[in-house]
Amino acid sequence: MPCNEEFQIDLEKAFKDIAKGTLRALEEDCKKIAKRQEKWDRFYLGLAQYYSQASKDPSTCVGCVLVGTDNRVHGLGYNGFPPGIEDTVERYNDRPTKLSLVVHAEVNSIISAGHLAKGGTLYVYPSFALPPICNECCKVAIASGVKTIVGFVADENDERALRWKDSIAIAKMMCDEAGINYRGLVE
């Protein structure tokens, strides 16, 4: 039985309308997810900032939070000497000595998380550049299976950014090769 002309559907137009509606709905969902993710990113960066206060380093206190794929905190770290190593003011004020003894916050958080680091996200505070991680910490992050690194967008003219410039350039290359995502938020 032939359809009445007034009830005939232009299938091509109907599919286009459905696709437009679906696309709009997907865009709305993506915006909601991005907004929710930014809320969590800021929360975990705030926790990393708080945890950085445990560092005794007089020049830079760094904190790091490792969050697993289940959105739970699995590791916390700050920059400091390993347990059992005397952390005197003299050692911290002698830069070569300090650099040879200190364990970075990122490594401490990965150690703290153990096997739960795999697939996780590192939140690092403060950031000197993007990615917010040095090449030495980046090696450990890659080896442990970390998938994402988050920090605040940094001031590129910060003295620390200039001091760590070469290391961070290597870390960027390593992250790109290993497929580690990194992002920065405006503080």
mmCIF file of C-alpha atoms in Angstrom:
data_model
loop_
_atom_site.group_PDB
_atom_site.id
_atom_site.type_symbol
_atom_site.label_atom_id
_atom_site.label_comp_id
_atom_site.label_asym_id
_atom_site.label_seq_id
_atom_site.Cartn_x
_atom_site.Cartn_y
_atom_site.Cartn_z
ATOM 1 C CA MET A 1 0.000 0.000 0.000
ATOM 2 C CA PRO A 2 1.600 3.284 -1.054
ATOM 3 C CA CYS A 3 2.266 5.905 1.611
ATOM 4 C CA ASN A 4 0.293 9.074 1.624
ATOM 5 C CA GLU A 5 2.523 11.879 0.384
ATOM 6 C CA GLU A 6 2.001 14.040 3.456
ATOM 7 C CA PHE A 7 3.224 11.168 5.660
ATOM 8 C CA GLN A 8 6.278 10.314 3.586
ATOM 9 C CA ILE A 9 9.521 10.856 5.432
ATOM 10 C CA ASP A 10 12.567 12.316 3.798
ATOM 11 C CA LEU A 11 14.970 9.711 5.199
ATOM 12 C CA GLU A 12 18.062 11.661 4.252
ATOM 13 C CA LYS A 13 16.775 14.757 6.097
ATOM 14 C CA ALA A 14 15.702 12.627 9.066
ATOM 15 C CA PHE A 15 19.155 11.053 9.364
ATOM 16 C CA LYS A 16 20.814 14.466 9.139
ATOM 17 C CA ASP A 17 18.526 15.828 11.870
ATOM 18 C CA ILE A 18 19.248 12.818 14.078
ATOM 19 C CA ALA A 19 22.987 13.184 13.445
ATOM 20 C CA LYS A 20 22.864 16.905 14.313
ATOM 21 C CA GLY A 21 20.973 16.172 17.516
ATOM 22 C CA THR A 22 23.330 13.341 18.418
ATOM 23 C CA LEU A 23 26.354 15.497 17.714
ATOM 24 C CA ARG A 24 24.944 18.305 19.871
ATOM 25 C CA ALA A 25 24.233 15.835 22.664
ATOM 26 C CA LEU A 26 27.763 14.424 22.386
ATOM 27 C CA GLU A 27 29.255 17.922 22.495
ATOM 28 C CA GLU A 28 27.187 18.711 25.604
ATOM 29 C CA ASP A 29 28.315 15.451 27.245
ATOM 30 C CA CYS A 30 31.958 16.187 26.403
ATOM 31 C CA LYS A 31 31.668 19.657 27.948
ATOM 32 C CA LYS A 32 30.151 18.180 31.128
ATOM 33 C CA ILE A 33 32.883 15.527 31.332
ATOM 34 C CA ALA A 34 35.627 18.131 30.739
ATOM 35 C CA LYS A 35 34.153 20.370 33.434
ATOM 36 C CA ARG A 36 33.968 17.450 35.882
ATOM 37 C CA GLN A 37 37.561 16.436 34.991
ATOM 38 C CA GLU A 38 38.816 19.979 35.562
ATOM 39 C CA LYS A 39 37.123 19.966 38.975
ATOM 40 C CA TRP A 40 38.966 16.754 39.915
ATOM 41 C CA ASP A 41 42.239 18.045 38.419
ATOM 42 C CA ARG A 42 42.044 21.170 40.573
ATOM 43 C CA PHE A 43 41.186 19.114 43.646
ATOM 44 C CA TYR A 44 44.176 16.789 43.199
ATOM 45 C CA LEU A 45 46.530 19.659 42.364
ATOM 46 C CA GLY A 46 45.349 21.350 45.567
ATOM 47 C CA LEU A 47 46.163 18.155 47.446
ATOM 48 C CA ALA A 48 49.621 18.077 45.816
ATOM 49 C CA GLN A 49 50.127 21.700 46.841
ATOM 50 C CA TYR A 50 49.148 20.859 50.417
ATOM 51 C CA TYR A 51 51.428 17.813 50.477
ATOM 52 C CA SER A 52 54.357 19.884 49.135
ATOM 53 C CA GLN A 53 54.438 21.645 52.507
ATOM 54 C CA ALA A 54 56.008 18.518 54.016
ATOM 55 C CA SER A 55 59.213 19.155 52.034
ATOM 56 C CA LYS A 56 62.162 20.648 53.905
ATOM 57 C CA ASP A 57 63.799 21.959 50.725
ATOM 58 C CA PRO A 58 64.324 25.702 51.268
ATOM 59 C CA SER A 59 64.293 26.547 47.548
ATOM 60 C CA THR A 60 61.383 24.519 46.163
ATOM 61 C CA CYS A 61 58.759 22.425 47.912
ATOM 62 C CA VAL A 62 57.170 19.976 45.466
ATOM 63 C CA GLY A 63 54.204 17.711 46.086
ATOM 64 C CA CYS A 64 52.750 14.946 43.950
ATOM 65 C CA VAL A 65 49.566 12.895 44.073
ATOM 66 C CA LEU A 66 49.168 9.683 42.087
ATOM 67 C CA VAL A 67 45.556 8.881 41.271
ATOM 68 C CA GLY A 68 44.612 5.479 39.925
ATOM 69 C CA THR A 69 42.189 4.591 37.178
ATOM 70 C CA ASP A 70 39.553 4.212 39.906
ATOM 71 C CA ASN A 71 39.901 7.957 40.717
ATOM 72 C CA ARG A 72 41.357 7.192 44.143
ATOM 73 C CA VAL A 73 44.591 8.460 45.624
ATOM 74 C CA HIS A 74 47.148 5.649 45.591
ATOM 75 C CA GLY A 75 50.361 7.575 46.156
ATOM 76 C CA LEU A 76 51.557 10.767 47.803
ATOM 77 C CA GLY A 77 55.032 12.231 47.654
ATOM 78 C CA TYR A 78 57.101 15.315 48.325
ATOM 79 C CA ASN A 79 60.714 16.103 47.513
ATOM 80 C CA GLY A 80 63.060 15.093 50.287
ATOM 81 C CA PHE A 81 65.877 12.830 51.342
ATOM 82 C CA PRO A 82 65.213 9.089 51.621
ATOM 83 C CA PRO A 83 64.339 7.650 55.035
ATOM 84 C CA GLY A 84 67.433 7.224 57.177
ATOM 85 C CA ILE A 85 69.387 9.988 55.448
ATOM 86 C CA GLU A 86 70.024 12.959 57.692
ATOM 87 C CA ASP A 87 68.333 16.019 56.213
ATOM 88 C CA THR A 88 70.313 18.909 57.603
ATOM 89 C CA VAL A 89 70.022 22.548 56.611
ATOM 90 C CA GLU A 90 73.638 22.424 55.395
ATOM 91 C CA ARG A 91 72.865 19.595 52.973
ATOM 92 C CA TYR A 92 69.771 21.342 51.629
ATOM 93 C CA ASN A 93 71.659 24.610 51.154
ATOM 94 C CA ASP A 94 74.491 22.929 49.221
ATOM 95 C CA ARG A 95 72.802 22.478 45.831
ATOM 96 C CA PRO A 96 75.074 19.710 44.445
ATOM 97 C CA THR A 97 74.711 17.717 47.674
ATOM 98 C CA LYS A 98 70.966 18.308 47.784
ATOM 99 C CA LEU A 99 70.474 17.211 44.175
ATOM 100 C CA SER A 100 72.444 14.023 44.717
ATOM 101 C CA LEU A 101 70.451 13.082 47.844
ATOM 102 C CA VAL A 102 66.882 14.233 47.229
ATOM 103 C CA VAL A 103 64.135 11.948 45.926
ATOM 104 C CA HIS A 104 61.654 13.904 43.832
ATOM 105 C CA ALA A 105 57.984 14.073 44.791
ATOM 106 C CA GLU A 106 56.920 12.225 41.639
ATOM 107 C CA VAL A 107 59.186 9.256 42.378
ATOM 108 C CA ASN A 108 58.060 9.161 46.013
ATOM 109 C CA SER A 109 54.399 9.075 44.957
ATOM 110 C CA ILE A 110 55.066 6.285 42.432
ATOM 111 C CA ILE A 111 56.950 4.269 45.059
ATOM 112 C CA SER A 112 54.059 4.858 47.462
ATOM 113 C CA ALA A 113 51.523 3.626 44.885
ATOM 114 C CA GLY A 114 53.500 0.557 43.855
ATOM 115 C CA HIS A 115 51.740 -1.529 41.201
ATOM 116 C CA LEU A 116 48.670 0.740 41.468
ATOM 117 C CA ALA A 117 50.608 3.419 39.535
ATOM 118 C CA LYS A 118 49.911 1.563 36.279
ATOM 119 C CA GLY A 119 47.443 3.557 34.186
ATOM 120 C CA GLY A 120 47.377 6.338 36.769
ATOM 121 C CA THR A 121 47.691 10.100 36.712
ATOM 122 C CA LEU A 122 50.391 12.178 38.410
ATOM 123 C CA TYR A 123 49.360 15.585 39.754
ATOM 124 C CA VAL A 124 52.449 17.734 40.335
ATOM 125 C CA TYR A 125 52.694 21.027 42.210
ATOM 126 C CA PRO A 126 54.307 23.425 41.440
ATOM 127 C CA SER A 127 54.875 23.247 37.700
ATOM 128 C CA PHE A 128 57.854 24.852 36.005
ATOM 129 C CA ALA A 129 56.823 23.879 32.467
ATOM 130 C CA LEU A 130 54.752 21.308 30.602
ATOM 131 C CA PRO A 131 55.084 18.467 31.098
ATOM 132 C CA PRO A 132 55.464 19.279 34.791
ATOM 133 C CA ILE A 133 58.119 16.612 35.344
ATOM 134 C CA CYS A 134 61.887 16.270 34.899
ATOM 135 C CA ASN A 135 63.459 13.612 32.689
ATOM 136 C CA GLU A 136 64.574 11.476 35.669
ATOM 137 C CA CYS A 137 61.049 11.334 37.096
ATOM 138 C CA CYS A 138 59.677 10.804 33.605
ATOM 139 C CA LYS A 139 61.732 7.595 33.279
ATOM 140 C CA VAL A 140 60.180 6.248 36.461
ATOM 141 C CA ALA A 141 56.682 7.348 35.387
ATOM 142 C CA ILE A 142 57.046 5.547 32.049
ATOM 143 C CA ALA A 143 58.472 2.401 33.660
ATOM 144 C CA SER A 144 55.618 2.297 36.202
ATOM 145 C CA GLY A 145 52.907 2.686 33.570
ATOM 146 C CA VAL A 146 51.681 6.196 34.416
ATOM 147 C CA LYS A 147 49.463 7.441 31.574
ATOM 148 C CA THR A 148 48.839 11.125 32.384
ATOM 149 C CA ILE A 149 50.672 14.002 34.103
ATOM 150 C CA VAL A 150 48.848 17.166 35.196
ATOM 151 C CA GLY A 151 50.136 20.479 36.516
ATOM 152 C CA PHE A 152 49.332 24.167 36.435
ATOM 153 C CA VAL A 153 50.513 26.210 33.470
ATOM 154 C CA ALA A 154 53.814 27.704 34.550
ATOM 155 C CA ASP A 155 55.519 31.036 34.115
ATOM 156 C CA GLU A 156 58.225 30.280 31.558
ATOM 157 C CA ASN A 157 60.330 33.136 32.935
ATOM 158 C CA ASP A 158 60.439 31.591 36.396
ATOM 159 C CA GLU A 159 64.061 31.033 37.423
ATOM 160 C CA ARG A 160 63.289 27.354 38.133
ATOM 161 C CA ALA A 161 61.811 26.904 34.646
ATOM 162 C CA LEU A 162 65.042 28.164 33.141
ATOM 163 C CA ARG A 163 67.122 25.936 35.445
ATOM 164 C CA TRP A 164 65.115 22.791 34.525
ATOM 165 C CA LYS A 165 64.577 23.709 30.841
ATOM 166 C CA ASP A 166 66.823 20.998 29.331
ATOM 167 C CA SER A 167 65.507 18.257 31.611
ATOM 168 C CA ILE A 168 61.895 19.163 30.864
ATOM 169 C CA ALA A 169 62.582 19.233 27.101
ATOM 170 C CA ILE A 170 63.864 15.648 27.381
ATOM 171 C CA ALA A 171 60.832 14.707 29.489
ATOM 172 C CA LYS A 172 58.533 16.160 26.810
ATOM 173 C CA MET A 173 60.223 14.071 24.124
ATOM 174 C CA MET A 174 59.953 10.971 26.340
ATOM 175 C CA CYS A 175 56.263 11.575 27.123
ATOM 176 C CA ASP A 176 55.498 12.054 23.435
ATOM 177 C CA GLU A 177 57.317 8.854 22.474
ATOM 178 C CA ALA A 178 55.815 6.792 25.295
ATOM 179 C CA GLY A 179 52.287 8.103 24.737
ATOM 180 C CA ILE A 180 51.965 9.797 28.104
ATOM 181 C CA ASN A 181 49.414 12.601 28.051
ATOM 182 C CA TYR A 182 50.111 15.804 29.928
ATOM 183 C CA ARG A 183 48.037 18.878 30.462
ATOM 184 C CA GLY A 184 48.171 22.165 32.274
ATOM 185 C CA LEU A 185 45.489 24.187 34.003
ATOM 186 C CA VAL A 186 45.519 27.910 34.508
ATOM 187 C CA GLU A 187 46.069 28.478 38.224
#
